Short mmCIF file of C-alpha atoms in Angstrom, two decimals:
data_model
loop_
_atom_site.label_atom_id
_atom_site.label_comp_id
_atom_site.label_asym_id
_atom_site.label_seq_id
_atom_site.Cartn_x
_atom_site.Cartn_y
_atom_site.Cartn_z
CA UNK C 210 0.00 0.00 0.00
CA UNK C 211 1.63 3.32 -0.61
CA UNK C 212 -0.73 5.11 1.70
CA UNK C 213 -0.82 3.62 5.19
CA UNK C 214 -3.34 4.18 7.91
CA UNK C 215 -4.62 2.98 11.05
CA UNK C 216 -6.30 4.69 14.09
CA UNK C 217 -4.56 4.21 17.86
CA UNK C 218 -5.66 5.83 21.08
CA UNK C 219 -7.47 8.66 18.89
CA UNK C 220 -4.79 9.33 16.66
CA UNK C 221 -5.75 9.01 12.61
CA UNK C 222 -2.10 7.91 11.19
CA UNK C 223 -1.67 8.81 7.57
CA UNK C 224 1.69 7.52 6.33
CA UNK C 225 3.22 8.23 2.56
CA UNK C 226 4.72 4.59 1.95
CA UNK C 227 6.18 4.90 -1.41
CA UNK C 228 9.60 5.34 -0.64
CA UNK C 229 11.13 3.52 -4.36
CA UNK C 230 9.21 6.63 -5.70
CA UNK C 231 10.44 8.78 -3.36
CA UNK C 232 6.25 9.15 -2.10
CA UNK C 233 5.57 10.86 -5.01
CA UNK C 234 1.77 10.88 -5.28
CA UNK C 235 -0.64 8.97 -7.04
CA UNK C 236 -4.55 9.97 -7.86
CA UNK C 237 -4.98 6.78 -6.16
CA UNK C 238 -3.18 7.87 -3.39
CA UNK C 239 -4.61 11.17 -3.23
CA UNK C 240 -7.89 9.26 -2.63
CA UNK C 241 -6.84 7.00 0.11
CA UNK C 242 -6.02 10.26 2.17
CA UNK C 243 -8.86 11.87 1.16
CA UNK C 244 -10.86 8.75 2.08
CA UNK C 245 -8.67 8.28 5.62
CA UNK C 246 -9.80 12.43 6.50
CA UNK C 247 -13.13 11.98 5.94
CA UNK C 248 -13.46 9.13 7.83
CA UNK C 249 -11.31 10.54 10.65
CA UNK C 250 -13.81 13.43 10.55
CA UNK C 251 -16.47 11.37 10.70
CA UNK C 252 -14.98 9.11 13.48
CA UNK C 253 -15.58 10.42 17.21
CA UNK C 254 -13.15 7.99 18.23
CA UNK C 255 -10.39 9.99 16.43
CA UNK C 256 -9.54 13.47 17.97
CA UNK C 257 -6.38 14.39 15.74
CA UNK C 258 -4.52 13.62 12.87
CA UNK C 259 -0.53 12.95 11.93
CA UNK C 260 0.92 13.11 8.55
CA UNK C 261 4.10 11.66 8.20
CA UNK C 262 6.35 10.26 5.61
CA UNK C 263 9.43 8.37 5.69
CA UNK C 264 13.10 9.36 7.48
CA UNK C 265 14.66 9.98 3.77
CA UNK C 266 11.57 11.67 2.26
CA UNK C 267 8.36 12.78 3.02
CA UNK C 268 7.16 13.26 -0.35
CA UNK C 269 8.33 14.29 -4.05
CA UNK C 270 5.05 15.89 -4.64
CA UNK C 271 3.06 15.00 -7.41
CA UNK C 272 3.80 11.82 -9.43
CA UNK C 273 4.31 13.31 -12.59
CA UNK C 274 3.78 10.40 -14.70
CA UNK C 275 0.15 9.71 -13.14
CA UNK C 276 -0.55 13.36 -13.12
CA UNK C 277 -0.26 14.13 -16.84
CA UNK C 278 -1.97 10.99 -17.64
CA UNK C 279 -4.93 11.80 -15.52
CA UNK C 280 -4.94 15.95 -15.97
CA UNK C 281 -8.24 17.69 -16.58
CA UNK C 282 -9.47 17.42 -20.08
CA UNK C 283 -9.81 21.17 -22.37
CA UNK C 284 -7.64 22.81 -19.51
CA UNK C 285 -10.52 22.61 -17.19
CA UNK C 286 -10.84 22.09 -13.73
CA UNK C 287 -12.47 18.67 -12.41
CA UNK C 288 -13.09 19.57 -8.72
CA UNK C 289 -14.09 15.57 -8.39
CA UNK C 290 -9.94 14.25 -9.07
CA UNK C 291 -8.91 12.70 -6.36
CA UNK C 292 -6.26 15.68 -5.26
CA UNK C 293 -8.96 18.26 -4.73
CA UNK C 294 -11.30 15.82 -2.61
CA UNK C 295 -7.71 15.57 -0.65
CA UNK C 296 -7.61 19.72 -0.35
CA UNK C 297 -10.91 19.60 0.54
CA UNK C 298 -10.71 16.75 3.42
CA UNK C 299 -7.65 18.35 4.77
CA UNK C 300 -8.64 22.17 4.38
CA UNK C 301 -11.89 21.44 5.92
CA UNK C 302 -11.48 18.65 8.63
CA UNK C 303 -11.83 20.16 12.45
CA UNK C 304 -9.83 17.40 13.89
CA UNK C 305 -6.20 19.00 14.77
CA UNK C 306 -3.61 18.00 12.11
CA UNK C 307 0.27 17.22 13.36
CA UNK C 308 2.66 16.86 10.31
CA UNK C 309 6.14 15.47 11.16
CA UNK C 310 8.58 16.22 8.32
CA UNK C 311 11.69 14.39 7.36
CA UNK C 312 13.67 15.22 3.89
CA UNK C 313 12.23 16.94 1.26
CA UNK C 314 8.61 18.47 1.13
CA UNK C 315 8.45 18.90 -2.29
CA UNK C 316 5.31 21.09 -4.34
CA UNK C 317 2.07 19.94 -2.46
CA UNK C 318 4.38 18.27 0.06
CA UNK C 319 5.24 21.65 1.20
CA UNK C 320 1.68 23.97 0.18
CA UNK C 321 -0.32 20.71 2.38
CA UNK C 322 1.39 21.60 5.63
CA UNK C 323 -0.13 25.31 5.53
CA UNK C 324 -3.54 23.63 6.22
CA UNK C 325 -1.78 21.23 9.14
CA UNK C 326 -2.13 22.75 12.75
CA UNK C 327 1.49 21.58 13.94
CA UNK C 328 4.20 21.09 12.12
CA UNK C 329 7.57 19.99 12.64
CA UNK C 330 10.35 19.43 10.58
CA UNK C 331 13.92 17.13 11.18
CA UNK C 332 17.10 18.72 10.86
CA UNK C 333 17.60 16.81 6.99
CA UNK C 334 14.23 18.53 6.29
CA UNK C 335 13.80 20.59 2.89
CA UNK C 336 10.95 22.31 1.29
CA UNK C 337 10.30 23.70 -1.88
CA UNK C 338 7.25 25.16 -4.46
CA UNK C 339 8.92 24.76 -7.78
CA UNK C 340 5.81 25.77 -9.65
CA UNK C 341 7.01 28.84 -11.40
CA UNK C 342 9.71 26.57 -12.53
CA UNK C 343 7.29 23.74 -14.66
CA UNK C 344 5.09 26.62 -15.78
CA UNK C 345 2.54 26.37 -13.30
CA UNK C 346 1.46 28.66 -10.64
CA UNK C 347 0.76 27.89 -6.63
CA UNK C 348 -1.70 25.82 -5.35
CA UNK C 349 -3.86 24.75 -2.33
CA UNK C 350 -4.32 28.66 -1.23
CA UNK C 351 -0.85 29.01 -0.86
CA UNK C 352 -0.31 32.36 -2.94
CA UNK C 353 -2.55 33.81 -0.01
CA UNK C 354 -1.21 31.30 3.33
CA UNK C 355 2.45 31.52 2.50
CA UNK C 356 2.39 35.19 2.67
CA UNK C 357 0.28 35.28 5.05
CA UNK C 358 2.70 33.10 7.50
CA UNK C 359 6.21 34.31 5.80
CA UNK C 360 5.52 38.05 4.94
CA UNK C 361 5.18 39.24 1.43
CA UNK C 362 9.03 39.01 0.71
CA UNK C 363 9.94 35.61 1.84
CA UNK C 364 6.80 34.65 0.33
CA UNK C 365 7.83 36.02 -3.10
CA UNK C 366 11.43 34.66 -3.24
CA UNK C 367 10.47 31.11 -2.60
CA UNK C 368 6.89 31.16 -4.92
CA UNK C 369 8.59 33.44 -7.91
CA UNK C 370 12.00 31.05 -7.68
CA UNK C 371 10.81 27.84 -5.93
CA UNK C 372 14.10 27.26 -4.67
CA UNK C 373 14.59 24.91 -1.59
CA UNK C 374 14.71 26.22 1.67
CA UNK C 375 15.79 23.79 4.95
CA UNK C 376 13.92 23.40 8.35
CA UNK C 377 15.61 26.38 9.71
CA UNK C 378 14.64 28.57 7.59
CA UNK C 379 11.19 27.05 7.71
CA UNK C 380 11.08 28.10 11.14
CA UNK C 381 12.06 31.62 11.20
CA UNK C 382 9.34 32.03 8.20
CA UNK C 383 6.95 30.71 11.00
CA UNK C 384 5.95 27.66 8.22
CA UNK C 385 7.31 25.09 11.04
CA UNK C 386 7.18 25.29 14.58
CA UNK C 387 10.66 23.53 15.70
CA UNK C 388 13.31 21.26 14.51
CA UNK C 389 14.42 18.12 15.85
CA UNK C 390 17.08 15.37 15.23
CA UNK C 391 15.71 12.88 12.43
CA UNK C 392 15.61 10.40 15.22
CA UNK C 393 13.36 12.27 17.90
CA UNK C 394 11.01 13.69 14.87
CA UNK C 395 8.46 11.04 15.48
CA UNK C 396 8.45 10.55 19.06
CA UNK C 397 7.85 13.71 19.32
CA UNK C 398 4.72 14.31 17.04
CA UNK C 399 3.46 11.94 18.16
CA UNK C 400 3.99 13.10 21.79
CA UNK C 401 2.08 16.20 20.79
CA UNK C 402 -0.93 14.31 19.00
CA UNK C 403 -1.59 12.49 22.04
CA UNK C 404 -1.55 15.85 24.09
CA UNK C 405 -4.43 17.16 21.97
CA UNK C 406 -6.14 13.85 22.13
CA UNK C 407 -6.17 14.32 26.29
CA UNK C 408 -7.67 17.37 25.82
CA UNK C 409 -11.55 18.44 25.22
CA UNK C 410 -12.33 17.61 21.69
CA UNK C 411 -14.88 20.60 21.80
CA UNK C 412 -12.42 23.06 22.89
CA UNK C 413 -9.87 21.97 20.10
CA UNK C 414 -12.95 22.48 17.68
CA UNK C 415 -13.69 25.37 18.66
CA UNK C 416 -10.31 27.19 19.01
CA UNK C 417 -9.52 25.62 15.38
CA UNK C 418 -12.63 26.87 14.11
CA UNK C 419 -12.15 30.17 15.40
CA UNK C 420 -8.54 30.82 14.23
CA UNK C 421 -9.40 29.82 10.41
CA UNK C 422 -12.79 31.19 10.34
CA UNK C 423 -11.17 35.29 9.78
CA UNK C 424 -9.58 33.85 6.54
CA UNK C 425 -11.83 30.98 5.34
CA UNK C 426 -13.34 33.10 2.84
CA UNK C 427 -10.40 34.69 1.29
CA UNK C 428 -8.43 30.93 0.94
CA UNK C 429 -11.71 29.24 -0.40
CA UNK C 430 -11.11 32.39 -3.18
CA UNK C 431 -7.82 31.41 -3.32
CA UNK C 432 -8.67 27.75 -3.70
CA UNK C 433 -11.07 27.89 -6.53
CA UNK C 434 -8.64 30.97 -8.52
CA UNK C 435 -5.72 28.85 -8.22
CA UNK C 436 -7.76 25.56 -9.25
CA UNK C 437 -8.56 27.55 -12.62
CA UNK C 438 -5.24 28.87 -13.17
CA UNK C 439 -3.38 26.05 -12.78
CA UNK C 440 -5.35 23.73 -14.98
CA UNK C 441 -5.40 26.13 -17.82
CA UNK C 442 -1.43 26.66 -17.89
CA UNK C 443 -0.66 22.87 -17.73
CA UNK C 444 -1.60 23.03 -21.27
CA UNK C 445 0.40 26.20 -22.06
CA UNK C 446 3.15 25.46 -24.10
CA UNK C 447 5.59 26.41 -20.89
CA UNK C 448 4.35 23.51 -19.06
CA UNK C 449 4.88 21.46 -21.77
CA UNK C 450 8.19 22.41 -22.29
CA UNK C 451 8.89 22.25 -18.66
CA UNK C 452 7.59 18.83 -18.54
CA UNK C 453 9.35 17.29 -21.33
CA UNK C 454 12.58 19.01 -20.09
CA UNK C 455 12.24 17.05 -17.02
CA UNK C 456 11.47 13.72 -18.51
CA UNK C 457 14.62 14.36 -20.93
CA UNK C 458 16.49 15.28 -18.27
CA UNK C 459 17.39 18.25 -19.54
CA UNK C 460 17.26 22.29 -18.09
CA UNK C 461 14.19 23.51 -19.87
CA UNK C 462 14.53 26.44 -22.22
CA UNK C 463 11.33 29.48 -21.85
CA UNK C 464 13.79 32.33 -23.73
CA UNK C 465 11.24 31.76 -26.36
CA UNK C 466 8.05 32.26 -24.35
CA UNK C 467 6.84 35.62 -23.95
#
């Protein structure tokens, strides 16, 4: 299975277990999480969520293979694909959400931890939103949350350039709350999942609730803007030539692009 899940002492586990593919994800996997959140939401029993990946990687971000084969027909966006059911699930579940980082957070691997509640990152952690770079633009209402958490500067250099950034960096944006050896990640996350499980479900709801609820409007704007933007340029010709550049292995060329 390259998603893994169970459900212990009101934790919701969500594991990326693709590691030969360096978790880079599937519609099918996309699903499973989407499936495992709304369950989770749905599940009294579970009072919080972790995310995690593996000690090497935590994901590649999308696989790219799978995600040309399967990308929206005329340019047009199909809100039912699997990876909007999983921005949905996770930008709308009420449960807390603990992410526990280890190597690279790469694309939606990175924008997905700006709708987690706590997130922390091991010192061989690195992020990145190379969309700019494959034609694209940002996704899962992170052109208005990673400005939002960074400031408008930070924001820019690491949307307009998509270069990696490490965990410590990550921190003093305010994108990850602390950094741990690779070997205490874990323990630690899920040390903190099981403090909000101890505590009164209603309460986290409510707090949650209240801290998203100034901004829900503007990211659900963000959400549906970005959704339409991206799925018109991945049939621009820069996305193609970004695309075929990587699968060539080769540094794309966009001198000709206006």
């Amino acid at each position: 299975m390259d998603i893994l899940t169970s459900k212990s002492d009101g934790i919701l586990t969500i594991e990326f277990n693709r590691a030969e593919r360096k978790n880079a994800i599937t519609g099918a996997m996309y699903q499973a999480m989407a499936d495992a959140l709304i369950d989770g939401e749905q599940d009294a029993a579970v009072r919080a969520v972790l995310i995690i990946g593996k000690p090497e990687i935590f994901t590649a971000g999308n696989d790219l293979d799978d995600f040309l084969k399967n990308a929206p027909a005329g340019g047009k966006p199909d809100q039912s694909r699997p990876v909007y059911q999983f921005m949905r699930a996770l930008s709308g579940t009420t449960k807390p959400v603990v992410a526990a980082v280890a190597g690279a957070a790469i694309g939606i691997g990175t924008t997905m931890l700006m709708h987690c509640d706590l997130v922390y990152a091991a010192d061989n952690a690195k992020f990145s939103m190379p969309f700019v770079q494959l034609g694209l633009c940002p996704e899962f209402a992170s052109s208005v949350l990673f400005p939002g958490i960074a400031g408008y500067p930070r924001a820019a250099e690491k949307l307009l350039l998509g270069e990696a950034f490490a965990a410590q960096e990550a921190v003093q944006m305010g994108m990850v709350s602390k950094v741990l050896p690779l070997d205490e990640l874990l323990p630690y996350a899920k040390r903190q999942a099981a403090k909000l499980v101890a505590l009164p479900a209603a309460s986290i709801r409510a707090t949650k609730g209240l801290m998203k609820r100034a901004r829900a409007g503007e990211i659900e704007a963000a959400l549906q803007a970005e959704v339409e933007l991206f799925s018109a340029m991945l049939q621009a010709p820069e996305a193609k030539e970004a695309f075929t550049a990587f699968f060539e292995k080769r540094k794309p060329d966009f001198s000709k692009f206006a």
